[in-house]
Short mmCIF file of C-alpha atoms and ligand atoms in Angstrom, two decimals:
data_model
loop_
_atom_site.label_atom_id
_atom_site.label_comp_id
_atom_site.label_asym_id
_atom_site.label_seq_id
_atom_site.Cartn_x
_atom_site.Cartn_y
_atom_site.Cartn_z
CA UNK G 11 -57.88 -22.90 -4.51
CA UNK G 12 -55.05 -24.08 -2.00
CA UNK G 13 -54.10 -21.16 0.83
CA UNK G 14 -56.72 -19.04 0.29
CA UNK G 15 -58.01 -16.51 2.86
CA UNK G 16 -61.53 -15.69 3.15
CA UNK G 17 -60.96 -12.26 2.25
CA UNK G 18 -59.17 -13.45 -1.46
CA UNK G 19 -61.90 -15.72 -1.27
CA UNK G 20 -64.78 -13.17 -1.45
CA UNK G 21 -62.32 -10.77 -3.48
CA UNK G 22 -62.46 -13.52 -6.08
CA UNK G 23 -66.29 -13.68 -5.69
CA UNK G 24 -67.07 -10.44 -5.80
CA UNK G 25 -64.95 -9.58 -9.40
CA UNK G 26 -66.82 -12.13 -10.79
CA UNK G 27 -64.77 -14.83 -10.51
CA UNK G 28 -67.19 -17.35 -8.75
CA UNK G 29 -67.16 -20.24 -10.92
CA UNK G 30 -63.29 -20.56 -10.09
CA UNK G 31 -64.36 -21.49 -6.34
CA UNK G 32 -64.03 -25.10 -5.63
CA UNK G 33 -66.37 -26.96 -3.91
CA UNK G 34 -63.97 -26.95 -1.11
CA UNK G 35 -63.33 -22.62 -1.32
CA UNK G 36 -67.66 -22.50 -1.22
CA UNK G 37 -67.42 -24.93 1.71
CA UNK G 38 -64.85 -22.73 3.56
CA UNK G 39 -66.95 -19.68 2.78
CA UNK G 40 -69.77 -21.26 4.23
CA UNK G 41 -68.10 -21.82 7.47
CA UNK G 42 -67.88 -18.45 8.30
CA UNK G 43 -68.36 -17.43 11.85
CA UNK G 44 -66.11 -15.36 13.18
CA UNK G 45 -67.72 -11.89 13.49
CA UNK G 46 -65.47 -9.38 10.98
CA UNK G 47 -65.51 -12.40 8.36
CA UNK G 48 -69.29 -12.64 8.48
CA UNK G 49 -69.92 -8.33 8.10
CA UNK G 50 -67.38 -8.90 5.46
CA UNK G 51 -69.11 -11.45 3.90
CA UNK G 52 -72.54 -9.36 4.06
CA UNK G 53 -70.90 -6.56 3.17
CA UNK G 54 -70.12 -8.47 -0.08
CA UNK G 55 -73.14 -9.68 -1.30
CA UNK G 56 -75.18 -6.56 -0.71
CA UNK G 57 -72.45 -4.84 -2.44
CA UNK G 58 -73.01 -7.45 -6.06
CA UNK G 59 -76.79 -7.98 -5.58
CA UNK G 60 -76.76 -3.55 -5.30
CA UNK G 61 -75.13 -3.57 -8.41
CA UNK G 62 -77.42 -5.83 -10.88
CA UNK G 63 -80.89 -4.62 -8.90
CA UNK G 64 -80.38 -1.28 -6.75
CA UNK G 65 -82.32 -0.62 -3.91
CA UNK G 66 -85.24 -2.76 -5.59
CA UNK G 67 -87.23 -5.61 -3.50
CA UNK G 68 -89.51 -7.94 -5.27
CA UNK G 69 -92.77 -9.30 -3.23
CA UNK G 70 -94.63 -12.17 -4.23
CA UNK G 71 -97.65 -13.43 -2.46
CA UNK G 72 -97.97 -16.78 -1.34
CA UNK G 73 -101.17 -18.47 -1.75
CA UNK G 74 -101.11 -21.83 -0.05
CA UNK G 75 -104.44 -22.99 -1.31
CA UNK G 76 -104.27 -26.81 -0.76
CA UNK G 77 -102.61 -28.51 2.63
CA UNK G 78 -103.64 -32.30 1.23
CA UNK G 79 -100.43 -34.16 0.14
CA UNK G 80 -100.05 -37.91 -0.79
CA UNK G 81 -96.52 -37.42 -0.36
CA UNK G 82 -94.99 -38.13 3.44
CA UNK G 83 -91.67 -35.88 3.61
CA UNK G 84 -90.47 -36.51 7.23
CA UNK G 85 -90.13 -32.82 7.67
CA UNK G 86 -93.37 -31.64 6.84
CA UNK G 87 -96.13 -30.79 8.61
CA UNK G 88 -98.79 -31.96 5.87
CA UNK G 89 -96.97 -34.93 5.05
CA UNK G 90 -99.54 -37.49 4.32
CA UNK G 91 -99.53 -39.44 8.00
CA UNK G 92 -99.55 -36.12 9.99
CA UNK G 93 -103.22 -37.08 11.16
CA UNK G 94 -103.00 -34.13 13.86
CA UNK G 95 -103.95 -31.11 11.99
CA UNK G 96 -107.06 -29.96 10.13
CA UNK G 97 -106.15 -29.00 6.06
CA UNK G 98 -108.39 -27.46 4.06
CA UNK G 99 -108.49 -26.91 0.07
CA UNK G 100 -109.31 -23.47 -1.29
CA UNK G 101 -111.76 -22.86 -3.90
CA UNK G 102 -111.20 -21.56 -7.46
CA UNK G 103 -113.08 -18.53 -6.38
CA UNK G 104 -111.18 -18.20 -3.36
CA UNK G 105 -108.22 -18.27 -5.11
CA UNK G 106 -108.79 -15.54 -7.40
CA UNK G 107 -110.39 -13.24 -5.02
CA UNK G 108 -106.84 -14.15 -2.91
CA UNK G 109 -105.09 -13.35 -5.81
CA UNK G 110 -106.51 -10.21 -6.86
CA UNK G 111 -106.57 -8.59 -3.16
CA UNK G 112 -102.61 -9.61 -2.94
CA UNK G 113 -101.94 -7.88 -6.26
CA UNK G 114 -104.30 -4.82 -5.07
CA UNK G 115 -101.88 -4.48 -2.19
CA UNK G 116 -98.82 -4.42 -4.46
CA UNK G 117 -97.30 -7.53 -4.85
CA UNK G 118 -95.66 -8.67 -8.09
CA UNK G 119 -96.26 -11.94 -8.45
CA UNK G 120 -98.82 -14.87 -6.84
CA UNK G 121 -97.18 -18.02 -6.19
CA UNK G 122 -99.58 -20.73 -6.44
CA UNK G 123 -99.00 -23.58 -3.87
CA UNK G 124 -100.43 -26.97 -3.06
CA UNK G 125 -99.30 -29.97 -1.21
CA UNK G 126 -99.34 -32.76 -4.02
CA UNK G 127 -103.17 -32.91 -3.41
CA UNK G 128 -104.88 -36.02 -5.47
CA UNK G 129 -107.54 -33.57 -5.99
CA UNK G 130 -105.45 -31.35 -7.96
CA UNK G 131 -103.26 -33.84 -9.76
CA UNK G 132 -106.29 -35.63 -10.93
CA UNK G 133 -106.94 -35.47 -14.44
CA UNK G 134 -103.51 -34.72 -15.83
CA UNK G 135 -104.02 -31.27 -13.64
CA UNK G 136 -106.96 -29.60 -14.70
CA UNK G 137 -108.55 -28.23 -11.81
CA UNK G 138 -104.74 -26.47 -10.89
CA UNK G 139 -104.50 -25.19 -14.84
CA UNK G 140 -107.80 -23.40 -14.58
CA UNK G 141 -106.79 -21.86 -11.29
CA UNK G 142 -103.46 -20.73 -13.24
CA UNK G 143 -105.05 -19.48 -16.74
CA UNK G 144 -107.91 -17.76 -14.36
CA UNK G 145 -105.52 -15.78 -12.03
CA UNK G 146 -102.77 -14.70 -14.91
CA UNK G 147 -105.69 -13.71 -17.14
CA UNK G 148 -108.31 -12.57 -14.37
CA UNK G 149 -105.76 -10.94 -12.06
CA UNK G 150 -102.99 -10.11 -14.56
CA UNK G 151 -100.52 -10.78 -12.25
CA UNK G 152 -97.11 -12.84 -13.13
CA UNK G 153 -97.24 -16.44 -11.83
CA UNK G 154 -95.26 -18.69 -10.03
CA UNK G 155 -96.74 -22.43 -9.46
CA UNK G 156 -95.22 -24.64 -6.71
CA UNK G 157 -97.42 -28.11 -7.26
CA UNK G 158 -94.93 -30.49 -5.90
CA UNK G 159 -93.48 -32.96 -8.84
CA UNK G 160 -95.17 -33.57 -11.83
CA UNK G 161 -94.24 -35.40 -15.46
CA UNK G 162 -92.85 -34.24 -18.02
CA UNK G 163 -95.58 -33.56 -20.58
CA UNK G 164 -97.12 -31.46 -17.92
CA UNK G 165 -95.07 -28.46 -18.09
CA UNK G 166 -95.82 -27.57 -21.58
CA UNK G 167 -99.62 -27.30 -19.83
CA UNK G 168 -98.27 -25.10 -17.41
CA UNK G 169 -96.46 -22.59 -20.12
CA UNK G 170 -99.89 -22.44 -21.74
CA UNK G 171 -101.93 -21.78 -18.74
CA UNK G 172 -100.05 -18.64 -18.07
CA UNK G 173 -97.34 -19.84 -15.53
CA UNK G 174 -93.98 -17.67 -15.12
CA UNK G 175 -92.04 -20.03 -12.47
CA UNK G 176 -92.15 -23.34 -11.74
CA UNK G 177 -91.06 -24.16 -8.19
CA UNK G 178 -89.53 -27.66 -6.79
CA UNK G 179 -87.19 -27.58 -3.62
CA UNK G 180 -84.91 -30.42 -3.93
CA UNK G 181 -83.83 -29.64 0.12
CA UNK G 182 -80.42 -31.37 -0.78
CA UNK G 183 -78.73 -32.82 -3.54
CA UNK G 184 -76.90 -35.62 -1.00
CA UNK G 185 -79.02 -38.62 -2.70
CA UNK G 186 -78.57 -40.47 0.44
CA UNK G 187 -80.03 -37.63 2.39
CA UNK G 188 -82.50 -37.33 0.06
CA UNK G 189 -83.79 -40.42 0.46
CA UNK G 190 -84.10 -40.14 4.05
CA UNK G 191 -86.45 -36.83 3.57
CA UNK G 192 -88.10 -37.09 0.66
CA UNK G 193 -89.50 -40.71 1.78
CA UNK G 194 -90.81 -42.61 -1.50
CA UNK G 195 -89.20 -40.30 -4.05
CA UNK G 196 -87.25 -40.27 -6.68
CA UNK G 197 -84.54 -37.66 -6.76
CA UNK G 198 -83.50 -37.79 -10.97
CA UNK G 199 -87.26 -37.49 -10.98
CA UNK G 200 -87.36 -34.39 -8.73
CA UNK G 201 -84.02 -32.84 -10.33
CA UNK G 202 -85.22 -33.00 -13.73
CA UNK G 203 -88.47 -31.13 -12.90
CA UNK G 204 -86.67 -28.14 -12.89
CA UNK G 205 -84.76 -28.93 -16.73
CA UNK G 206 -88.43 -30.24 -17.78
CA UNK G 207 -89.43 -26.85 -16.86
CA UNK G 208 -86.75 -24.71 -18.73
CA UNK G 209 -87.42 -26.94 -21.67
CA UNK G 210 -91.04 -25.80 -21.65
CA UNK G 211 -90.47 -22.38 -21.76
CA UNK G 212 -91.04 -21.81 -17.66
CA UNK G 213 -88.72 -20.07 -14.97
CA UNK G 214 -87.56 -22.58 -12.52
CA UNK G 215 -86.94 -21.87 -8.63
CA UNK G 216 -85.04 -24.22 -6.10
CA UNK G 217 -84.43 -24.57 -3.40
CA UNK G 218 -82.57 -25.95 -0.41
CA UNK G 219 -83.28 -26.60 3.30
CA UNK G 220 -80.50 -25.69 5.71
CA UNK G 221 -80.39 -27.95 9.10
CA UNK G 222 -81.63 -31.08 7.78
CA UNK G 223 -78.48 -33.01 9.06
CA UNK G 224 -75.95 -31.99 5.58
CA UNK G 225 -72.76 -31.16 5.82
CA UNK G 226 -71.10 -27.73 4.64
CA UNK G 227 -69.52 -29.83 1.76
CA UNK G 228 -73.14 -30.83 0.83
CA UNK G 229 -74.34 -27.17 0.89
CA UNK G 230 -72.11 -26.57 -1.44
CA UNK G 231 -72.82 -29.35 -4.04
CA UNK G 232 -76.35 -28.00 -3.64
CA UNK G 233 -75.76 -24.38 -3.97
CA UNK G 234 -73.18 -25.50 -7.48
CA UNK G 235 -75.89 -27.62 -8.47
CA UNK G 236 -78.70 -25.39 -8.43
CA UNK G 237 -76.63 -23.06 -10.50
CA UNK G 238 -75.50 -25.48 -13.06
CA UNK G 239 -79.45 -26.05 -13.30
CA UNK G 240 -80.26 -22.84 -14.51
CA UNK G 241 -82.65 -21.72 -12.06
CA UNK G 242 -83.44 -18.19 -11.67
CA UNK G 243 -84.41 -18.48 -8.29
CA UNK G 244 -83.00 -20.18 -6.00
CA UNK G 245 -83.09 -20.07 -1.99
CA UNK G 246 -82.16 -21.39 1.51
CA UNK G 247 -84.14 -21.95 3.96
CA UNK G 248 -84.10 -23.25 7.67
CA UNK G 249 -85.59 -26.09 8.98
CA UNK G 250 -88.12 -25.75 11.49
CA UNK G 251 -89.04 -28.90 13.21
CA UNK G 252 -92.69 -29.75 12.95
CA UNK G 253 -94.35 -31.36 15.20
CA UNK G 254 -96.06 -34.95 14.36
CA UNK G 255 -93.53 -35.75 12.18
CA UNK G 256 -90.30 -37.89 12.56
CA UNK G 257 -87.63 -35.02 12.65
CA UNK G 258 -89.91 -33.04 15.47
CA UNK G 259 -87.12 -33.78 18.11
CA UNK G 260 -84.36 -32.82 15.94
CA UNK G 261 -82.15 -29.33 17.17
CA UNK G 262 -82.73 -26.98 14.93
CA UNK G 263 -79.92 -25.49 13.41
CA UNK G 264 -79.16 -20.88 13.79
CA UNK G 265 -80.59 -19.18 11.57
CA UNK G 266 -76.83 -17.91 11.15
CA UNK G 267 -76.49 -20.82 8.60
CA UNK G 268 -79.03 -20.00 6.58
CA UNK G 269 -78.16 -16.25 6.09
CA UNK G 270 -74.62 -17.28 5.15
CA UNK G 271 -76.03 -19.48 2.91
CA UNK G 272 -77.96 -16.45 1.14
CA UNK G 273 -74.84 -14.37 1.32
CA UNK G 274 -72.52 -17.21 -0.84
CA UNK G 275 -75.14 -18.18 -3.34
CA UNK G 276 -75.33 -14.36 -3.96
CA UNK G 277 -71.69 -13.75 -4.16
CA UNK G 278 -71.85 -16.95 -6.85
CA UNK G 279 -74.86 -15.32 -8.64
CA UNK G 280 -75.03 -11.82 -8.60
CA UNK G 281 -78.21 -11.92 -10.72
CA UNK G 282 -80.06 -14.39 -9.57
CA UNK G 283 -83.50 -14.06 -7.15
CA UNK G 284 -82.86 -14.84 -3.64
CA UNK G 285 -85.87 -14.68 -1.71
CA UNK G 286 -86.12 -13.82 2.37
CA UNK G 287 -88.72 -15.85 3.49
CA UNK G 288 -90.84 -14.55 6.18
CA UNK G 289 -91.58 -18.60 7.00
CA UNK G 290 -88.78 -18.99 9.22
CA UNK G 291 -88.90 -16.35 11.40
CA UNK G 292 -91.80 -14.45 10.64
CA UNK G 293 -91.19 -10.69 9.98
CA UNK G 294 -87.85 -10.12 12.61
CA UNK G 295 -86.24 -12.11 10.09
CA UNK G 296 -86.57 -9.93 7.19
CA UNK G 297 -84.00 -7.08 7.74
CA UNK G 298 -80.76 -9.77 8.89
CA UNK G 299 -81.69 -11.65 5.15
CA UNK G 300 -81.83 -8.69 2.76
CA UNK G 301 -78.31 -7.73 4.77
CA UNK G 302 -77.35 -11.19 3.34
CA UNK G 303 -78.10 -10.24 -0.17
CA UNK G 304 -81.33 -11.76 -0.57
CA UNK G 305 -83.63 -9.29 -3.26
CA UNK G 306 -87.14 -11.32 -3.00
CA UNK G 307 -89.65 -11.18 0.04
CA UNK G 308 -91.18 -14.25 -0.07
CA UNK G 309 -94.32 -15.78 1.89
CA UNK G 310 -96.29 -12.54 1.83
CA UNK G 311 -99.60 -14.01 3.27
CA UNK G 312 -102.97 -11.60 4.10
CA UNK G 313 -104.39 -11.98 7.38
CA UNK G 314 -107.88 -13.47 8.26
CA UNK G 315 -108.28 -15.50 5.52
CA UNK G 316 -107.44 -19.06 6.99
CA UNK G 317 -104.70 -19.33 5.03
CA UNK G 318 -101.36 -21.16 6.13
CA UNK G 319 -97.26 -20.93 5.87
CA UNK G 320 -94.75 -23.79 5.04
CA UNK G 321 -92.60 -24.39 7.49
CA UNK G 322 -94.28 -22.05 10.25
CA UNK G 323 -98.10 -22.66 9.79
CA UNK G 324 -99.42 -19.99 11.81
CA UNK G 325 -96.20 -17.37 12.25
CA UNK G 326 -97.19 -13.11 11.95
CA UNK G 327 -99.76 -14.44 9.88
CA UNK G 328 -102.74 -13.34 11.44
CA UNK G 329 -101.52 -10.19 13.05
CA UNK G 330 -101.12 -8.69 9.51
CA UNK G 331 -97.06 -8.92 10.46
CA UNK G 332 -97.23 -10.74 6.83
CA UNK G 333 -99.03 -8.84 5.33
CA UNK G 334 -98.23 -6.12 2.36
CA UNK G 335 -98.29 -3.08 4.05
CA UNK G 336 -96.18 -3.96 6.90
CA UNK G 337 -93.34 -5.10 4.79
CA UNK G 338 -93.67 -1.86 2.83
CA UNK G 339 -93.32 -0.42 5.97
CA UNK G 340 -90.22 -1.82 7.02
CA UNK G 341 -88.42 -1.72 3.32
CA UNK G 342 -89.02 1.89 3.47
CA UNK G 343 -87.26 2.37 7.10
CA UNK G 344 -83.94 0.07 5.70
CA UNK G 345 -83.97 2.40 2.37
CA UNK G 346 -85.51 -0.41 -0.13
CA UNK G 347 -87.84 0.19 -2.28
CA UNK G 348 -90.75 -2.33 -3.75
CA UNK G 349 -90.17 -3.06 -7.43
CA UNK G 350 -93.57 -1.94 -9.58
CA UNK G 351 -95.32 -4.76 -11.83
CA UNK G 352 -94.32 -3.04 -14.85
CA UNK G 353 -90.47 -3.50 -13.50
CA UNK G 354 -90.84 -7.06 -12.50
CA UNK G 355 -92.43 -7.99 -15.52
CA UNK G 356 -89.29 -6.61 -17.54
CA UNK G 357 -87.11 -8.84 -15.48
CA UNK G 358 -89.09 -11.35 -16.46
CA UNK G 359 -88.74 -10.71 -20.08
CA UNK G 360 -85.24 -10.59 -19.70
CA UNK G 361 -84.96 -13.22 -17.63
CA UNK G 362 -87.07 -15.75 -20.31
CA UNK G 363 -84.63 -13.95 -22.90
CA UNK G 364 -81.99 -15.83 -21.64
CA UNK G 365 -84.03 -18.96 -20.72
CA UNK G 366 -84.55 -19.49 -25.03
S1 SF4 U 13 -92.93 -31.16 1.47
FE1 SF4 U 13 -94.54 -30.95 -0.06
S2 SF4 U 13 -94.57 -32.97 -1.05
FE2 SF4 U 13 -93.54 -33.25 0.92
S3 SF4 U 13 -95.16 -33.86 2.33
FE3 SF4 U 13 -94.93 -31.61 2.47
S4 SF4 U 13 -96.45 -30.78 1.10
FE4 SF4 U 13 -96.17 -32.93 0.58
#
């Protein structure tokens, strides 16, 4: 809308009104800077996502269980040609013992991640369906599972097996961008995972990556996008450059961008899951993303067990920073409570209620 100031701007927002932005309003809310626009802008989205979930915080664990990937992103550590690290490949057991110590501790939900390991993808999937009927029926614990792209007729497999969510990041939806990231890929193929999924019967997450060289314009066909998708879940994250990859020179970009990117996707979508992921900047980073309006803690991983992060490999992982208990910790001291199972679970129902 011509002549708009940020304030009408989030006053629009904020009644409801999001889907009357324009790609160009979302673009000038994303610019943000100045210091009173951004608190206003916080202010905003804590105010909606308060309203549709209280003071309640979901956790989900993330189990990272293979690092082998045939894929060669040029922002990702595992990609395929990244000969400089050792990767490893969890065991079904390990897995469920993983699993059922995370849920112990009080998470809601185990997200089951994998580089798009041959191993895993052999044999239209089996090895990863196990894993998933074994942890939701074992552990009795909702499930999210993050395997990278797969066809169509798989996610039918996936419903079956017990799966919740089905996770793919598209990073952008600039196709020329795209194809500069996502080396060797197919973006309709990519985009329709998540529609595939719905289709099936599954929750879908997306997600983009903020710092990757797209504009603010871009940000906001991705954020639109995503919505118009249907995801559930959808969430911004920075980039962290990696090193032994193409982009490890590249400047990253302030985690500023990312938080105002959590603040307008929540203004846009009051009842969607945002997560804060602890991958970026480890456990300091928590507090300045729920202020954005995010209502998931993602990338809850236990120490000691060799396990690793996305985007930071090692980060608070080992000193327990990641761990269950600390975040408790620090929801309690900003006045948040931890959403029970029996809670999440109802989202869930309500959440596949409006998937049919
Ligand atoms: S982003 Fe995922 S698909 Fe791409 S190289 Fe990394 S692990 Fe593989």
């Amino acid at each position: 809308m011509v002549g708009l100031s940020v304030t009408d701007t989030i006053e629009i927002a904020k009644a409801g009104g999001g889907s009357r932005l324009s790609r160009d309003d979302i673009a000038e809310l994303l610019s943000v800077r100045k210091k009173d626009e951004v608190s206003e802008l916080f202010s905003a989205a804590g105010s909606v996502r308060d309203k549709v979930f209280g003071n309640k915080v979901f956790i989900y664990g993330f189990v990272y269980f293979s690092t082998h990937c045939r894929n060669n992103c040029a922002f990702c550590y595992y990609r395929r040609t990244n000969k400089s690290l050792p990767r490893y490949r969890k065991t079904e057991d390990d897995v469920l013992a993983l699993s059922g110590s995370l849920k112990d501790a009080g998470i809601n939900l185990v997200d089951l991640t994998m580089g798009e390991d041959p191993v895993m993808c052999a044999d239209d999937y089996s090895e990863l369906l196990k894993i998933t009927r074994r942890v939701k029926e074992e552990i009795d614990i909702s499930v999210m599972v993050s395997p990278g792209a797969v066809p169509k007729d798989s996610f039918v497999k996936f419903k079956e097996a017990g799966a919740d969510w089905f996770a793919c990041y598209q990073e952008t939806y600039n196709r020329e961008l795209f194809s500069k990231l996502r080396l060797e890929q197919d973006f309709d193929y990519r985009m329709d995972q998540k529609i595939w999924a719905k289709e099936a019967g599954l929750l879908t997450e997306d997600g983009i990556m903020v710092g990757l060289g797209e504009t603010l314009e871009d940000r906001a066909d991705s954020i639109i996008k995503m919505g118009s998708l249907g995801c559930q879940q959808i969430r911004a994250m920075t980039f962290v450059p990696q090193s032994g990859t193409p982009m490890e020179n590249v400047k990253p970009t302030e985690p500023m961008d990312e938080l105002i990117s959590i603040a307008v996707m929540r203004l846009l979508y009051p009842d969607k899951l945002i997560p804060a992921s602890l991958d970026v900047e480890g456990i300091a980073g928590l507090k300045s993303r729920l202020d954005a309006g995010a209502n998931v803690i993602t990338s809850i991983i236990p120490p000691n067990e060799d396990l690793a992060g996305v985007a930071q490999h090692d980060l608070d992982i080992d000193s327990g920073h990641r761990s269950v208990g600390h975040v408790l910790d620090m929801l309690d001291k900003m006045g948040k409570k931890a959403a029970s199972c029996s809670e999440y679970e109802s989202l869930l129902r309500r959440l596949k209620a409006g998937n049919a």
